[in-house]
């Protein structure tokens, strides 16, 4: 039997000489595995799914599109030849979405394309990684810039609220979101120029707009001139511009983080990932840290206080931002933090030293462990009655000191 | 500052023209990623729809349209293989034109600019960034599908051969090839017109029907856009 072998991100497919699909083996949806297989394929390794398919079908002759695969196939005793855009690959690539649905690789076309989107991103990032040098330092600076911007936004927003409240004090309580507040000031200026339509454009709910409009009508604020408003607006425009920069930086951090530390990013997201790098100093430093240190990064003050005064060490540092930690009951947090830190340590090391993508797998394992914690420790532990005994070692030291002092 | 008064449709699907109050017009496309611009171009909001101005001096496709392209094969729902995507200036507009149902497979070889391409693709689920060498289509065959349009803008001496090889791999029957030829990167000593002729001949020998050859000056000097159909 002669088959036309088609290899694609979604799997391996065998067509006969009439261009009919004979059999197929699908790829896993693990991004790391797929991308790895694609990169190996460039060097002449058939996809794992293709190997499986061939051993299943045992054809006498295989037609492929990648010349580099021929020696590898022939080594395994299969007669292989090259023909591009052959009857099989044409049939496959002309109806890719249909085939993905028929073979149940995905249940919808959107799902297929979002998978391909993810794969091409990961493939491209993986290749970029080779060309990256010290790009983790850029992500670190960017996250620090975001922190500075947040501080500035808060500072300016407080000032804006004070300032604009001379004219329209009721707005301060009505709008909590700083960005929305600045938007309203920038867009309308004078309180009697606020329109319902304009508020709708800003994305405010109907009910809130109504309340705002009534407030504007009945406002007890002072009347001000256009010149006064102009100055206030400069400040609100600046705040909006800062928000814009913040968004761009967030995008940028995401792209750099997915490139330099894909596994860490998959676990905790780009922002928290960059924050960890920032606290550690660099990806290399993070990779060299034990999980226990990663767990309390950002809580150094509490940790050293605890070490000094023999108190309880902190359960978590910045990884508190991880949703599963701060949304869980208090007695589960420490356990989840420990599990997360352990996975982060692995992720950071793989990112720094090998560059493989195992983020999906780590994530899955972590989710499983969190699930386990949640069922096993669903109830709060009983309160401890007896007080903890101070450690004699410390006591001894202290007494020694006191003795010395007394001398 | 001149302001946009209105946005009008052009003869091409999903390509618009914004009219300024001083009477001048410029091309634009509907923004698939509202709120985001790609290369500092202006965003125009008119009756709730956001458009992006399309700079003909920075995009050869826009230049070709301004210079009187008769047919644009890139329409809504088109699947496009884009070779030489660079930092994503033109691909972003192509992604606007084909809309979400269309797909743009953007191949680029230089890591430096792929970084920017990734930032552009982040907001465009129909734009797939692929860091690969267009000389070896077999390396990215596993990521793409057969396409309606092959768009080539790679400024290499063997650009036409690369285009043909990719067409053999991925072009559907009766589908289109659009190729921007940079005469200066094929041979600096020859007259650009002769180069266009020679490259066009190569395409014809491979079974392409040449529909148009458009010179792109003043938008791009010594450049031409070739539109061909595979028979």
Short mmCIF file of C-alpha atoms in Angstrom, two decimals, chain A residues 7-10 38 41-43 47 65-69 84-85 89-90 92-94 96-97 109-110 113 116-117 119-121 123-125 127-128 131-133 135 201 248 251-252 254-255 259, chain B residues 36-37 45 79 101 103 105 110-112 114-115 117-133 138-147 165 167-173:
data_model
loop_
_atom_site.label_atom_id
_atom_site.label_comp_id
_atom_site.label_asym_id
_atom_site.label_seq_id
_atom_site.Cartn_x
_atom_site.Cartn_y
_atom_site.Cartn_z
CA UNK A 7 1.58 16.15 9.02
CA UNK A 8 -0.11 19.07 10.67
CA UNK A 9 -0.34 20.72 14.07
CA UNK A 10 -3.57 18.84 14.66
CA UNK A 38 7.01 20.68 14.99
CA UNK A 41 10.11 17.86 12.40
CA UNK A 42 12.19 20.57 10.77
CA UNK A 43 15.27 18.56 11.59
CA UNK A 47 5.76 13.80 14.22
CA UNK A 65 6.40 16.83 1.91
CA UNK A 66 9.43 17.38 4.08
CA UNK A 67 12.56 16.10 2.36
CA UNK A 68 14.47 15.96 5.63
CA UNK A 69 12.24 13.16 6.88
CA UNK A 84 4.85 18.47 -2.50
CA UNK A 85 1.20 19.44 -2.52
CA UNK A 89 -1.84 17.23 1.35
CA UNK A 90 -4.01 19.11 -1.09
CA UNK A 92 -6.15 17.98 3.67
CA UNK A 93 -5.14 21.60 3.50
CA UNK A 94 -8.05 22.64 1.34
CA UNK A 96 -8.67 21.81 7.17
CA UNK A 97 -11.61 23.08 9.29
CA UNK A 109 -14.14 25.98 13.86
CA UNK A 110 -13.37 28.79 16.33
CA UNK A 113 -8.37 28.41 14.96
CA UNK A 116 -3.69 27.14 15.79
CA UNK A 117 -3.30 30.72 17.01
CA UNK A 119 0.41 27.01 18.54
CA UNK A 120 1.83 29.55 16.11
CA UNK A 121 2.42 31.98 18.98
CA UNK A 123 6.19 28.16 18.02
CA UNK A 124 7.29 31.69 17.23
CA UNK A 125 8.13 32.55 20.83
CA UNK A 127 12.21 30.35 18.18
CA UNK A 128 12.57 33.89 19.45
CA UNK A 131 17.65 35.13 19.96
CA UNK A 132 16.74 36.59 23.33
CA UNK A 133 19.38 37.88 25.66
CA UNK A 135 15.13 40.26 27.83
CA UNK A 201 -20.37 56.20 25.01
CA UNK A 248 0.60 49.30 26.35
CA UNK A 251 0.79 44.17 26.53
CA UNK A 252 4.51 44.50 26.15
CA UNK A 254 2.93 39.88 28.30
CA UNK A 255 4.77 39.40 25.04
CA UNK A 259 9.03 34.74 25.32
CA UNK B 36 -5.15 49.88 19.30
CA UNK B 37 -3.04 51.31 16.54
CA UNK B 45 -14.26 57.10 15.10
CA UNK B 79 -7.36 33.13 3.71
CA UNK B 101 -13.72 34.64 9.40
CA UNK B 103 -7.19 34.15 8.32
CA UNK B 105 -0.75 33.48 8.19
CA UNK B 110 13.85 38.28 11.30
CA UNK B 111 13.53 37.81 15.08
CA UNK B 112 13.97 41.52 15.65
CA UNK B 114 8.85 39.39 14.82
CA UNK B 115 8.83 40.82 18.34
CA UNK B 117 4.67 41.45 14.91
CA UNK B 118 3.73 39.48 18.01
CA UNK B 119 2.53 42.63 19.73
CA UNK B 120 0.31 43.37 16.74
CA UNK B 121 -1.03 39.81 16.57
CA UNK B 122 -1.89 39.81 20.27
CA UNK B 123 -5.06 41.76 19.59
CA UNK B 124 -5.92 40.06 16.32
CA UNK B 125 -7.12 36.48 16.66
CA UNK B 126 -7.12 36.09 12.87
CA UNK B 127 -3.43 36.91 12.49
CA UNK B 128 -1.04 34.03 13.10
CA UNK B 129 2.61 35.04 13.61
CA UNK B 130 5.09 32.49 12.28
CA UNK B 131 8.84 32.92 12.65
CA UNK B 132 10.19 30.89 9.76
CA UNK B 133 12.23 31.10 6.58
CA UNK B 138 7.81 22.56 4.43
CA UNK B 139 8.74 23.94 7.85
CA UNK B 140 5.49 25.81 8.30
CA UNK B 141 3.20 23.52 6.30
CA UNK B 142 2.05 22.07 9.60
CA UNK B 143 0.75 25.43 10.79
CA UNK B 144 -1.16 26.68 7.77
CA UNK B 145 -3.75 25.61 5.25
CA UNK B 146 -4.28 26.23 1.56
CA UNK B 147 -4.97 29.86 0.83
CA UNK B 165 7.66 27.47 -4.37
CA UNK B 167 2.45 28.83 -4.44
CA UNK B 168 3.18 25.19 -5.30
CA UNK B 169 2.74 24.32 -1.66
CA UNK B 170 -0.23 26.32 -0.57
CA UNK B 171 -2.14 28.02 -3.35
CA UNK B 172 -5.61 26.77 -4.20
CA UNK B 173 -6.64 26.42 -7.83
#
